[in-house]
mmCIF file of C-alpha atoms in Angstrom:
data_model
loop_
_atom_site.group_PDB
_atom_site.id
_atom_site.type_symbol
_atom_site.label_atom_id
_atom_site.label_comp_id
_atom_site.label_asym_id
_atom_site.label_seq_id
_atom_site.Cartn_x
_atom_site.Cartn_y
_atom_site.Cartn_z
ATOM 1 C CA UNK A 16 19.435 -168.418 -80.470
ATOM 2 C CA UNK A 17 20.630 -168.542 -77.049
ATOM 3 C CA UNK A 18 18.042 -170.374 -74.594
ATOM 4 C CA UNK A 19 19.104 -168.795 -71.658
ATOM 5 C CA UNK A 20 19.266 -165.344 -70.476
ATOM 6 C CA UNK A 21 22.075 -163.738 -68.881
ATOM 7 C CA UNK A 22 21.531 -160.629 -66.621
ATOM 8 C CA UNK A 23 24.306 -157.713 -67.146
ATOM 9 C CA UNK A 24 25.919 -157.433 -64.218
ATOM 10 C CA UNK A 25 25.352 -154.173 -61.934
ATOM 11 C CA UNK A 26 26.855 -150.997 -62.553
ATOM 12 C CA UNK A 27 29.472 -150.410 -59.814
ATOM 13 C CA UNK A 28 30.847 -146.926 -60.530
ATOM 14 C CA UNK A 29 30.231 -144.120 -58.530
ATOM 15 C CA UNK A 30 28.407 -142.059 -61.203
ATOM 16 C CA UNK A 31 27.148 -145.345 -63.005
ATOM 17 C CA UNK A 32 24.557 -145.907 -60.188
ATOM 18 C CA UNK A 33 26.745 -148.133 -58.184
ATOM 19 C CA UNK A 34 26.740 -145.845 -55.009
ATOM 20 C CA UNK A 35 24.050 -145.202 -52.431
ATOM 21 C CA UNK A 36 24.206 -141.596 -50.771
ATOM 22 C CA UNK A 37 21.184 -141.968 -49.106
ATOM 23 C CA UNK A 38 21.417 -145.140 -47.485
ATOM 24 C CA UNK A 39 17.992 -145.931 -48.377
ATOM 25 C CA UNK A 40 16.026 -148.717 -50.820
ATOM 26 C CA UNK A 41 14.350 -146.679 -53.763
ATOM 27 C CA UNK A 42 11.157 -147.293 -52.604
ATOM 28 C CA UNK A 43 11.408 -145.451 -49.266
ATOM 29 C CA UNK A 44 13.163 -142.581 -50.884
ATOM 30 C CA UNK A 45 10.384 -142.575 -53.593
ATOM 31 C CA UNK A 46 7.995 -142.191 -50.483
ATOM 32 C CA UNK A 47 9.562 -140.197 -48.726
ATOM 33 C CA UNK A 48 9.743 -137.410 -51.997
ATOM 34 C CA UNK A 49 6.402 -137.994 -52.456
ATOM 35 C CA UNK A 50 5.659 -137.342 -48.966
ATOM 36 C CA UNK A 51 7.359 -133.779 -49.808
ATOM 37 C CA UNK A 52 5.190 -133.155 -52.689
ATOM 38 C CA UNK A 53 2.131 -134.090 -50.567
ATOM 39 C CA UNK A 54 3.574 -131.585 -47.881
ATOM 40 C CA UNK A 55 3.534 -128.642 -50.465
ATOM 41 C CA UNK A 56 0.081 -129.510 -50.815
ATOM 42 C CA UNK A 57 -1.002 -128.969 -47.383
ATOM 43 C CA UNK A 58 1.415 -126.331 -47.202
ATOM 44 C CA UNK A 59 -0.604 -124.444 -49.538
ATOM 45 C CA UNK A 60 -3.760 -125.079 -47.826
ATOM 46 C CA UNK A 61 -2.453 -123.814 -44.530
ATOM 47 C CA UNK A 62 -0.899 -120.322 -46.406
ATOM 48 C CA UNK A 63 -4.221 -119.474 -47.913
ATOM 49 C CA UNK A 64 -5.693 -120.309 -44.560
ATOM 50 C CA UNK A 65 -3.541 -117.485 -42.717
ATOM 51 C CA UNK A 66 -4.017 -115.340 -45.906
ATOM 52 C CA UNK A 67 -7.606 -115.567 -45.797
ATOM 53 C CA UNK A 68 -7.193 -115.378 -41.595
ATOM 54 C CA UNK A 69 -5.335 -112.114 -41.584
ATOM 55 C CA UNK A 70 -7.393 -110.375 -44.382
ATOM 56 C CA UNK A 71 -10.878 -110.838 -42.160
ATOM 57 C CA UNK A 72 -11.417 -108.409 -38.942
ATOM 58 C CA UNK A 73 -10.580 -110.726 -36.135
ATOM 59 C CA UNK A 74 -13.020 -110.778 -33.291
ATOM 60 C CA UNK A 75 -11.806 -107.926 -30.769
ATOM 61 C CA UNK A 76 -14.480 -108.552 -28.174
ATOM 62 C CA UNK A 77 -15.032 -110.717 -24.895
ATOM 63 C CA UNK A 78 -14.921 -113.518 -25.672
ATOM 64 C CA UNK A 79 -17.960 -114.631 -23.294
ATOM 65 C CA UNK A 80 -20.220 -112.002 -25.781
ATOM 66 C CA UNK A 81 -18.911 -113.797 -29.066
ATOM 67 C CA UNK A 82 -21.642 -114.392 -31.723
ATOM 68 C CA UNK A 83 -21.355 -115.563 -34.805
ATOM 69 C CA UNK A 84 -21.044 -112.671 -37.791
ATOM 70 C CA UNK A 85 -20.149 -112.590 -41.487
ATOM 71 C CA UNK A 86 -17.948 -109.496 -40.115
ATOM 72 C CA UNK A 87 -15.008 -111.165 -38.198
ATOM 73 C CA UNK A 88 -13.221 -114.941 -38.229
ATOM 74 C CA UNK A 89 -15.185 -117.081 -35.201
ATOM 75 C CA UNK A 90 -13.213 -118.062 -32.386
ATOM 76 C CA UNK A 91 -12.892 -122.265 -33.026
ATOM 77 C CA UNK A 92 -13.532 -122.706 -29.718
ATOM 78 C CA UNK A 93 -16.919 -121.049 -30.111
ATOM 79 C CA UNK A 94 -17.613 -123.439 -33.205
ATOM 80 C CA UNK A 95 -16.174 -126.837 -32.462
ATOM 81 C CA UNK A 96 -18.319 -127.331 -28.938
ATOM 82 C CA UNK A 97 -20.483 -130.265 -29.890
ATOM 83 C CA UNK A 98 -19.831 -133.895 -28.895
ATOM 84 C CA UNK A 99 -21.882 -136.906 -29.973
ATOM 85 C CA UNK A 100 -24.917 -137.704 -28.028
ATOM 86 C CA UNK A 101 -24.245 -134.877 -25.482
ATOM 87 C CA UNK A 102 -26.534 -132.371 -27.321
ATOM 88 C CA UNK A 103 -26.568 -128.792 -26.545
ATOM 89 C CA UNK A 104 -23.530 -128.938 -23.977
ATOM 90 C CA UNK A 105 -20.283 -126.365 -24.673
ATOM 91 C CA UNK A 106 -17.861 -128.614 -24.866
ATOM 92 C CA UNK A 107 -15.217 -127.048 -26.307
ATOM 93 C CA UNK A 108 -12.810 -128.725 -28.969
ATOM 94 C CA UNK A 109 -13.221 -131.789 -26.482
ATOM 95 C CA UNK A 110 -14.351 -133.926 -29.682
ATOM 96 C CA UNK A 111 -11.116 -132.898 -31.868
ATOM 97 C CA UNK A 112 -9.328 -133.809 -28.985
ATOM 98 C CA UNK A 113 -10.544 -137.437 -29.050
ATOM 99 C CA UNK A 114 -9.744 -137.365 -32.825
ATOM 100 C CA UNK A 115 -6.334 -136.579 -32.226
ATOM 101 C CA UNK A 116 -5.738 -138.858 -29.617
ATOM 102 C CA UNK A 117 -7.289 -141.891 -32.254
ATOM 103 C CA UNK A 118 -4.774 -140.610 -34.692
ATOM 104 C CA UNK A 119 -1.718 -140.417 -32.574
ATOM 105 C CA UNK A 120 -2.390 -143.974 -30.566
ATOM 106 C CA UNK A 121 -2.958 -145.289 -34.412
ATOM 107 C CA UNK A 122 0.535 -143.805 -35.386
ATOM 108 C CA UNK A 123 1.824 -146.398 -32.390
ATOM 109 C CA UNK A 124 0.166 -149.012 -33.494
ATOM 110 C CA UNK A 125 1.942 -148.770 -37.073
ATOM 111 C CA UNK A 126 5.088 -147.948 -35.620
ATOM 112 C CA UNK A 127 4.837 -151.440 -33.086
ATOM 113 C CA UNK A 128 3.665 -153.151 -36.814
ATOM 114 C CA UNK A 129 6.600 -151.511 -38.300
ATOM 115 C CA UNK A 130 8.943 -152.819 -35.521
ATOM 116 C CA UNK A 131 7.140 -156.295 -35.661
ATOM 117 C CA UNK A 132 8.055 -156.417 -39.509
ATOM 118 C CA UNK A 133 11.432 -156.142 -38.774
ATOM 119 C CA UNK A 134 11.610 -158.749 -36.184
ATOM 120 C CA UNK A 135 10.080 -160.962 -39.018
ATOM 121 C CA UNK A 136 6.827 -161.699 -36.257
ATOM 122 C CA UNK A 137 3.695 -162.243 -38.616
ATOM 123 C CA UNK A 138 1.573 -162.358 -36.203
ATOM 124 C CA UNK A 139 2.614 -159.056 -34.210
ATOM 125 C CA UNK A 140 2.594 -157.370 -37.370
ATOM 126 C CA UNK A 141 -1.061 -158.620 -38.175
ATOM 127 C CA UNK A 142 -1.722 -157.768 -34.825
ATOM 128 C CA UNK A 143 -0.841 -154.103 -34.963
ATOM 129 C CA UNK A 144 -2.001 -153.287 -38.419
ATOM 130 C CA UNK A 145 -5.777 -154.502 -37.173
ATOM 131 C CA UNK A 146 -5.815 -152.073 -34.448
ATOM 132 C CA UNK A 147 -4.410 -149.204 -36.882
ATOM 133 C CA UNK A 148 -7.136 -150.123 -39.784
ATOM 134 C CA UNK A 149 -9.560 -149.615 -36.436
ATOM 135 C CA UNK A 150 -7.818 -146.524 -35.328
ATOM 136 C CA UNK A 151 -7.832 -145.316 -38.937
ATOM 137 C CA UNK A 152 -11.482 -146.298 -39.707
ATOM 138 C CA UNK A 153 -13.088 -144.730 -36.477
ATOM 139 C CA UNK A 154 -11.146 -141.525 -36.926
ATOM 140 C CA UNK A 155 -13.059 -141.084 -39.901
ATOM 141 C CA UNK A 156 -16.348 -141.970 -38.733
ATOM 142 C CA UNK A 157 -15.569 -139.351 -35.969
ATOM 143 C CA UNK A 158 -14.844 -137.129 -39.058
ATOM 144 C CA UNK A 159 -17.947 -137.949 -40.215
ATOM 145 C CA UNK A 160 -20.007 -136.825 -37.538
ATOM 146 C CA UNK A 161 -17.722 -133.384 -37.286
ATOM 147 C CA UNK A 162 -18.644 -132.829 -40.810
ATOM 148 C CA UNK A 163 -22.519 -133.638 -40.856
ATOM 149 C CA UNK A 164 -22.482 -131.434 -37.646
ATOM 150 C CA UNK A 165 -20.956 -128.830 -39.313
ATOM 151 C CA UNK A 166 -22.836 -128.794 -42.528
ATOM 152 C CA UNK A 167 -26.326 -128.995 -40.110
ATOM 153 C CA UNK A 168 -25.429 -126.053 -37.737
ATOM 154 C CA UNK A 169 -26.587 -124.937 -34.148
ATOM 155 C CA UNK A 170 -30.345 -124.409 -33.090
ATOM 156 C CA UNK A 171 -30.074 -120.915 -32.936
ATOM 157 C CA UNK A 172 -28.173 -120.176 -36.646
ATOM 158 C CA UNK A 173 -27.001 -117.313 -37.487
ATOM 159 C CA UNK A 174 -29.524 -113.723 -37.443
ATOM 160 C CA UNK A 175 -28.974 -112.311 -40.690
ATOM 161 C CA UNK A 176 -29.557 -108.406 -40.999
ATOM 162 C CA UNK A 177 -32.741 -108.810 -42.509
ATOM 163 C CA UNK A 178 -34.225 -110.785 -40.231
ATOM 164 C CA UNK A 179 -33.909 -113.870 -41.511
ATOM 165 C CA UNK A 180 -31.834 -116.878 -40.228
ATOM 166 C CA UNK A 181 -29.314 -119.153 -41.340
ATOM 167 C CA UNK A 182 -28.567 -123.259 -40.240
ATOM 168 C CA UNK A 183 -25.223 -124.561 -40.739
ATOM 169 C CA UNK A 184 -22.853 -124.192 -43.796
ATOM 170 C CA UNK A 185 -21.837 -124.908 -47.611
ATOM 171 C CA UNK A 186 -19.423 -123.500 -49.810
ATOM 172 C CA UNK A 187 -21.663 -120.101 -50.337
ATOM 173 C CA UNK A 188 -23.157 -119.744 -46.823
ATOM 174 C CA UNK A 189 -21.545 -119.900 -43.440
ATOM 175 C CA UNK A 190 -23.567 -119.570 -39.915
ATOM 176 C CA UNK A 191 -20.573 -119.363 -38.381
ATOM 177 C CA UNK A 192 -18.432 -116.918 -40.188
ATOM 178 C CA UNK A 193 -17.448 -115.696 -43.290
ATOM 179 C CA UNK A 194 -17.866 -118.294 -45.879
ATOM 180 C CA UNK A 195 -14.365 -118.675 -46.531
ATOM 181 C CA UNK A 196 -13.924 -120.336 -43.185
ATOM 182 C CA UNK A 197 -16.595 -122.772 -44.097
ATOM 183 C CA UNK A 198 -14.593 -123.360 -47.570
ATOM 184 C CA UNK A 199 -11.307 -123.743 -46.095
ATOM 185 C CA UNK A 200 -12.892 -126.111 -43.220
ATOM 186 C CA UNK A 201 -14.584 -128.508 -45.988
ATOM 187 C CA UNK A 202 -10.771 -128.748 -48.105
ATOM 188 C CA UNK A 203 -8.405 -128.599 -45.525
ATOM 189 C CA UNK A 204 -9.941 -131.150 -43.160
ATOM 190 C CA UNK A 205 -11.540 -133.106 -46.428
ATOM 191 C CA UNK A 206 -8.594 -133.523 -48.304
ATOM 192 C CA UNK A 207 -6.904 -134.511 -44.786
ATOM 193 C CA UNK A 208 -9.905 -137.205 -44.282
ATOM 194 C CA UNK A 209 -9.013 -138.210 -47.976
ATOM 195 C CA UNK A 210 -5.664 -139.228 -47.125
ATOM 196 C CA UNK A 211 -6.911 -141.120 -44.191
ATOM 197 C CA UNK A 212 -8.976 -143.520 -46.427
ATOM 198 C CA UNK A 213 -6.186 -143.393 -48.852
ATOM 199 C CA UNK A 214 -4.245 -144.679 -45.622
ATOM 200 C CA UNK A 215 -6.846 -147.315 -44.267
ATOM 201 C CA UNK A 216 -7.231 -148.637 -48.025
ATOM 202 C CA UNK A 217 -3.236 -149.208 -48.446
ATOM 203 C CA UNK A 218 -3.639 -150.340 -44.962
ATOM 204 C CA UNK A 219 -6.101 -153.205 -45.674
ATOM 205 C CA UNK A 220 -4.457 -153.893 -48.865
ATOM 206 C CA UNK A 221 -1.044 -154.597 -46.756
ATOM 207 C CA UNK A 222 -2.891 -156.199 -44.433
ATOM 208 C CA UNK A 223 -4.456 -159.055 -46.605
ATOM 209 C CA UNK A 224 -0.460 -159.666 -48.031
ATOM 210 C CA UNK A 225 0.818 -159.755 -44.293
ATOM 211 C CA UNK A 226 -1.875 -162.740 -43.797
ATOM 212 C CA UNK A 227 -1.126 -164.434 -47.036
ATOM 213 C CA UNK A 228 2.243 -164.909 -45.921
ATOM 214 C CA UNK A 229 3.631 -162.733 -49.119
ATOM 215 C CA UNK A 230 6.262 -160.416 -47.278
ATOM 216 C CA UNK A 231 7.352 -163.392 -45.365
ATOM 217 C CA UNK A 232 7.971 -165.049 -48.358
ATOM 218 C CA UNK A 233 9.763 -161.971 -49.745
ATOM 219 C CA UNK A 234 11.982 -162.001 -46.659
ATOM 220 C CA UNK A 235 11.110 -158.570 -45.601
ATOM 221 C CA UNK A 236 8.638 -156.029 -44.483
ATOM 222 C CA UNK A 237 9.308 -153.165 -46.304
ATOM 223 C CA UNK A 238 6.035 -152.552 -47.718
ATOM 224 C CA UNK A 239 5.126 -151.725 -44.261
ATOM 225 C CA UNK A 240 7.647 -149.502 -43.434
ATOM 226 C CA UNK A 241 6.433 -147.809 -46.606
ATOM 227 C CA UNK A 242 2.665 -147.572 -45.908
ATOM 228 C CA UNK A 243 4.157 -146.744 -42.406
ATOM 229 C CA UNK A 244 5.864 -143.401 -43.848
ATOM 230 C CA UNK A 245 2.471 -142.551 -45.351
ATOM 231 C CA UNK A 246 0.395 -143.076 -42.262
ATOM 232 C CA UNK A 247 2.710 -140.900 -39.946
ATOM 233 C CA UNK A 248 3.065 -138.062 -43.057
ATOM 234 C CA UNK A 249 -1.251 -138.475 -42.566
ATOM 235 C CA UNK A 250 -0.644 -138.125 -38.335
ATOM 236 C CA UNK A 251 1.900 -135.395 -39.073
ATOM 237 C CA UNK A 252 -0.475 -133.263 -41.050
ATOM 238 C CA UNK A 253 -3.264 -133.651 -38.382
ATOM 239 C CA UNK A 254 -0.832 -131.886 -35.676
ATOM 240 C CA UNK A 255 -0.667 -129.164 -37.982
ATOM 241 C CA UNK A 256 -4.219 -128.778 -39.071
ATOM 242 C CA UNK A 257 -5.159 -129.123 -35.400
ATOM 243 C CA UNK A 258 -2.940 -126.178 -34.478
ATOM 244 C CA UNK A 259 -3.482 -124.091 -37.369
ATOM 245 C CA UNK A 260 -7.658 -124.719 -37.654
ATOM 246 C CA UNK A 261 -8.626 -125.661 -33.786
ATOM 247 C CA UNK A 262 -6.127 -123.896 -31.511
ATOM 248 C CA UNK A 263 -4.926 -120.853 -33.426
ATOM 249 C CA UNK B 6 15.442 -159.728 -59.616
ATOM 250 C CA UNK B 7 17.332 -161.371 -56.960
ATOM 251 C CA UNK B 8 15.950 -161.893 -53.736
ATOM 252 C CA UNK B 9 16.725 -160.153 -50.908
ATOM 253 C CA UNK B 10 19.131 -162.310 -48.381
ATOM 254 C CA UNK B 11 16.669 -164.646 -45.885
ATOM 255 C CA UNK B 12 17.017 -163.575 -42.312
ATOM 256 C CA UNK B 13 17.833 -166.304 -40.390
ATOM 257 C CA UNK B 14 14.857 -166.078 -38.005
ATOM 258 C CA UNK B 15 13.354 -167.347 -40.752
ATOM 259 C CA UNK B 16 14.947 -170.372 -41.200
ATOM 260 C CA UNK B 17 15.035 -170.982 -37.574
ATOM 261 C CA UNK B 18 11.992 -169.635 -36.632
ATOM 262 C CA UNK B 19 12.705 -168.066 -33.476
ATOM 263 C CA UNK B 20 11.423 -164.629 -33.238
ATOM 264 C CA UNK B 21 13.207 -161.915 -30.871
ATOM 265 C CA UNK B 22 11.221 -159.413 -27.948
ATOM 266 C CA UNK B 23 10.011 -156.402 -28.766
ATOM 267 C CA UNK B 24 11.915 -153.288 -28.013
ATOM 268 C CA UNK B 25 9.024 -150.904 -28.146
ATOM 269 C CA UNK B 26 9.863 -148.844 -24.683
ATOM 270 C CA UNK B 27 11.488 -145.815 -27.712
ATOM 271 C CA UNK B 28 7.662 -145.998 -29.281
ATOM 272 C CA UNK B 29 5.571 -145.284 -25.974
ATOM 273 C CA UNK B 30 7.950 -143.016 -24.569
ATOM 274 C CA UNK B 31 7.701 -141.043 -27.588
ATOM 275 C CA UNK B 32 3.769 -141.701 -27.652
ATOM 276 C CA UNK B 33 3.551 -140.088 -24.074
ATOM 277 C CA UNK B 34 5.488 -137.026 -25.416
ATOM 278 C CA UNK B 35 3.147 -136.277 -27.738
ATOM 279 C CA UNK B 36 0.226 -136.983 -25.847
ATOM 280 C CA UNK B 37 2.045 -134.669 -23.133
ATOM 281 C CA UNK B 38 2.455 -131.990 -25.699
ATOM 282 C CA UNK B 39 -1.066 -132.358 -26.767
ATOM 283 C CA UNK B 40 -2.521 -131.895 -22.665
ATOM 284 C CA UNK B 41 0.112 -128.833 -22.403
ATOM 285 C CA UNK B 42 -1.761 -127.653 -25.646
ATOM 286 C CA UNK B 43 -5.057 -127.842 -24.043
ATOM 287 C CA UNK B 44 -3.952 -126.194 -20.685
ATOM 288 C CA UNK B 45 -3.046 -123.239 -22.754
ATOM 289 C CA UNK B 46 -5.979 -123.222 -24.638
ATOM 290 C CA UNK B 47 -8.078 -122.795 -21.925
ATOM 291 C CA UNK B 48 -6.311 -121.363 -19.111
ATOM 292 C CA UNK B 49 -4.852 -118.067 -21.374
ATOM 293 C CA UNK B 50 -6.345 -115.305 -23.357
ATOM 294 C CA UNK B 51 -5.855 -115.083 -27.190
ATOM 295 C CA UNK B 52 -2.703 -113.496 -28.019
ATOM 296 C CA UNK B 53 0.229 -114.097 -30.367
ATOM 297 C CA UNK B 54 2.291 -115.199 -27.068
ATOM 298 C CA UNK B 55 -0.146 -117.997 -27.128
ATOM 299 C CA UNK B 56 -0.295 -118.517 -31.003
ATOM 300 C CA UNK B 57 3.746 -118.636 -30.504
ATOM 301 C CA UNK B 58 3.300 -121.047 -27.637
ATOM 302 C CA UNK B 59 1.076 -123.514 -29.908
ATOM 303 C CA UNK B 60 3.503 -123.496 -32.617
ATOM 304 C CA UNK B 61 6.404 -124.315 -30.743
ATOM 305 C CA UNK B 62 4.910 -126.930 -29.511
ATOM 306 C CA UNK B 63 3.441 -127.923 -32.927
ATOM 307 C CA UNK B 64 7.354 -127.542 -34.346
ATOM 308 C CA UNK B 65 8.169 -130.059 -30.980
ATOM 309 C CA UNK B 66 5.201 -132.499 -31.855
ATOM 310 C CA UNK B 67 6.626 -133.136 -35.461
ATOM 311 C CA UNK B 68 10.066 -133.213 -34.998
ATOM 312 C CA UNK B 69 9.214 -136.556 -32.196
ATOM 313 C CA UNK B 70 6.672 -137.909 -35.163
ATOM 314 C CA UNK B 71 9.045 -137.072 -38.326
ATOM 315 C CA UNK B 72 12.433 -137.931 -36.239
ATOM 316 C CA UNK B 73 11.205 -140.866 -34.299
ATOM 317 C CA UNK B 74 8.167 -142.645 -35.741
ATOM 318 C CA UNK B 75 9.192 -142.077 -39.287
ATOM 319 C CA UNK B 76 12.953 -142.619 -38.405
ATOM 320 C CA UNK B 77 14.390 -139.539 -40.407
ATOM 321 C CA UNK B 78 16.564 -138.888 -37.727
ATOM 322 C CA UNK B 79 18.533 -142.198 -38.077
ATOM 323 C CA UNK B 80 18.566 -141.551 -41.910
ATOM 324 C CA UNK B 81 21.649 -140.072 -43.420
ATOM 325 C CA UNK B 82 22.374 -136.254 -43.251
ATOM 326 C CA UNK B 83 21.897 -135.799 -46.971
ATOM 327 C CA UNK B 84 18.390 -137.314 -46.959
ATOM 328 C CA UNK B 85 18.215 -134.950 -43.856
ATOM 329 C CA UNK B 86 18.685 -132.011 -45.370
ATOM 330 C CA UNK B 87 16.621 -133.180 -49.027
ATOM 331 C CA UNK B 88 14.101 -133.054 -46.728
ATOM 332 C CA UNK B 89 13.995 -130.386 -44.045
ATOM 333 C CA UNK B 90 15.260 -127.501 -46.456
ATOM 334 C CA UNK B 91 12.463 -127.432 -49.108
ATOM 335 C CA UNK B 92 9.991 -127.613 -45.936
ATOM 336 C CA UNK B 93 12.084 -124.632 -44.180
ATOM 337 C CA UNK B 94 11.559 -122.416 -47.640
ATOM 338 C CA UNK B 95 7.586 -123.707 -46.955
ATOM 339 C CA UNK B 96 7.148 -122.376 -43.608
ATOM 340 C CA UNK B 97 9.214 -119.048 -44.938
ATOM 341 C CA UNK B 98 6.512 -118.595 -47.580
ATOM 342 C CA UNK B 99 3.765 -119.129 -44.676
ATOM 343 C CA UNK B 100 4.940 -116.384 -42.587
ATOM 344 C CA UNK B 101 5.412 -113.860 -45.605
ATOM 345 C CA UNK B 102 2.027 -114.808 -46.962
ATOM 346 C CA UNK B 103 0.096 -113.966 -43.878
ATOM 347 C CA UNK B 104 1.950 -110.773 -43.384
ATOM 348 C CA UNK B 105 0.578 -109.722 -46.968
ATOM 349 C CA UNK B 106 -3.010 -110.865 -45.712
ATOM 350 C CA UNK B 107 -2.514 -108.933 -42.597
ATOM 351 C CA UNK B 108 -1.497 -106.095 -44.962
ATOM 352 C CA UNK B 109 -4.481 -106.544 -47.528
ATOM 353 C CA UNK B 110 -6.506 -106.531 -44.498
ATOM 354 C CA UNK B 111 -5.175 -102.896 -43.359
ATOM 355 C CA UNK B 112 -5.367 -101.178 -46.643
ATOM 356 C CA UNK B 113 -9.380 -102.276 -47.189
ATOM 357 C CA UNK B 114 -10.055 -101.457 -43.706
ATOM 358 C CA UNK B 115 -7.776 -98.234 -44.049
ATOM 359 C CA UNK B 116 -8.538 -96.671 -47.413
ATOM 360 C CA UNK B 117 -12.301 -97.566 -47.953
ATOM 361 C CA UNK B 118 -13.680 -96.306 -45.029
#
């Protein structure tokens, strides 16, 4: 028996693997089709959120009088008011604004780390994944506070036709609305905050490689550019839930 | 597996500039597109003008995150296209989906009054 192994050369063909139409290393493509699948996902979400939308009475009044009803879909503007420590001010949809400036500005920092890896500078890339785990991480703690907000409710609640009031929301009951908005709210933006850790985890985990020298070592930063896809797919979806959910 | 072939910064260890002025001109585009967002928001009523207006602008913010942060548009047309169409058929199903809510909501508002 043969001590050493010889590798069979590579299929050159054009049918026998030996072409590239895509231009691209099988990883990326694998990410970027996976990416697709993921986008069906959220696609779905969004359809049964303009589904459920258009089958509720939308609110026809001014929209100075708007209360909160089980009858008709609240205006987001009218729910999404509250900033941290600045209690019982209207500030409307100036807290999901931060939000989506943290995710955008973390989207640069990945692309800079992105860049860095290709200009084989360590230290730029450890550099700019930091400040997009920090990005990453506070846009969930903002999340956080939106959610735990959300689930405690206003002071005044919602006046319930007989008599009695309710505080905040779950999957059955809804101050704001009907309690399909509450449902779609707690999926939509939770399985967007689930990608987000997702994100910071792969983030951390990339990070720890990038400072152990093991891309340099590889010769390349591809993993980065990979984790990179993900994190701008995660960005990507924001715009949309922000349009869809907060400005629509 | 064979390894990849060593850049020669590597060897030499000289590492180039940054060319990031593409990144923050694209990040002020979509930071712009985000304020213009806002503007409408609050300076116009409710309407679907305004609904139209936000997803234009929506359609503008991800074609500068997809296009230049992901770099799909300095891919090759076929990954293009592998891409964009499946999302296309996506945003088709959307639209028809909320005009059969919008129709569900006019026959129970219609026919059990």
């Amino acid at each position: 028996m043969s001590t050493t192994t010889t590798l069979e050369a590579p299929n050159t063909g054009t049918w026998d693997g030996g072409n590239e139409p895509m231009k691209a290393s099988y990883g990326k493509l694998m990410m970027w089709f996976f990416l697709l699948s993921d986008a069906f996902t959220f696609g779905a979400f969004l359809i049964v959120y303009g589904l459920a939308r258009h089958k509720h009475m939308p609110y026809t009044g001014k929209a100075d009088d708007f209360t909160f009803s089980t009858e008709w879909w609240p205006i987001p503007e009218k729910v999404y008011n509250a900033f941290p420590g600045l209690h019982g001010m209207d500030l409307p949809l100036a807290f999901v604004a931060l939000m989506t400036m943290i995710l955008i500005l973390s989207s640069v920092t990945m692309v800079l780390a992105v860049e860095a890896g290709n200009r084989m500078d360590k230290n730029d890339v450890q550099k700019w994944l930091l400040w997009t785990i920090l990005f990453g991480a506070t846009f969930l703690g903002c999340q956080a506070w939106e959610w735990t907000h959300f689930i405690t409710g206003t002071e005044e609640g919602m006046l319930l036709a007989d008599g009695t009031r309710i505080f905040g929301a779950n999957l059955t009951m809804n101050q704001y609305g009907p309690p399909l908005f509450a449902d779609l709210f707690f999926f939509i933006t939770g399985f967007h905050g689930t990608h987000v850790l997702s994100g910071v985890v792969l983030l951390i985990m990339i990070f720890i490689n990038t400072v152990n020298g093991v891309y340099h070592k590889r010769g390349h930063y591809e993993m980065v550019e990979k984790v990179g896809l993900y994190w701008h797919f995660v960005d990507l979806v924001w715009v949309f839930v922000f349009t869809f959910f907060y400005l629509i | 597996m064979a390894t990849h072939h060593e850049h020669d910064y590597t060897t030499t260890g000289e590492i180039p500039k940054p060319q990031t002025k593409a990144i923050w001109r694209t990040f002020l585009i979509l930071v712009g597109l985000t304020a213009v967002e806002f503007i409408f928001a609050f300076t116009m009523e409710a309407s679907t003008l305004r609904n139209a207006i936000f997803i234009i602008l929506t359609i503008f913010k991800a074609f500068y995150i997809v296009g230049e942060f992901m770099h799909l548009k300095h891919e090759t047309k076929a990954l293009v296209w592998s891409i964009i169409l499946p999302m296309a058929l996506v945003a088709w199903l959307m639209v028809a989906l909320i005009a059969e809510g919008s129709y569900y909501f006019e026959s129970v508002t219609n026919y059990f009054k």
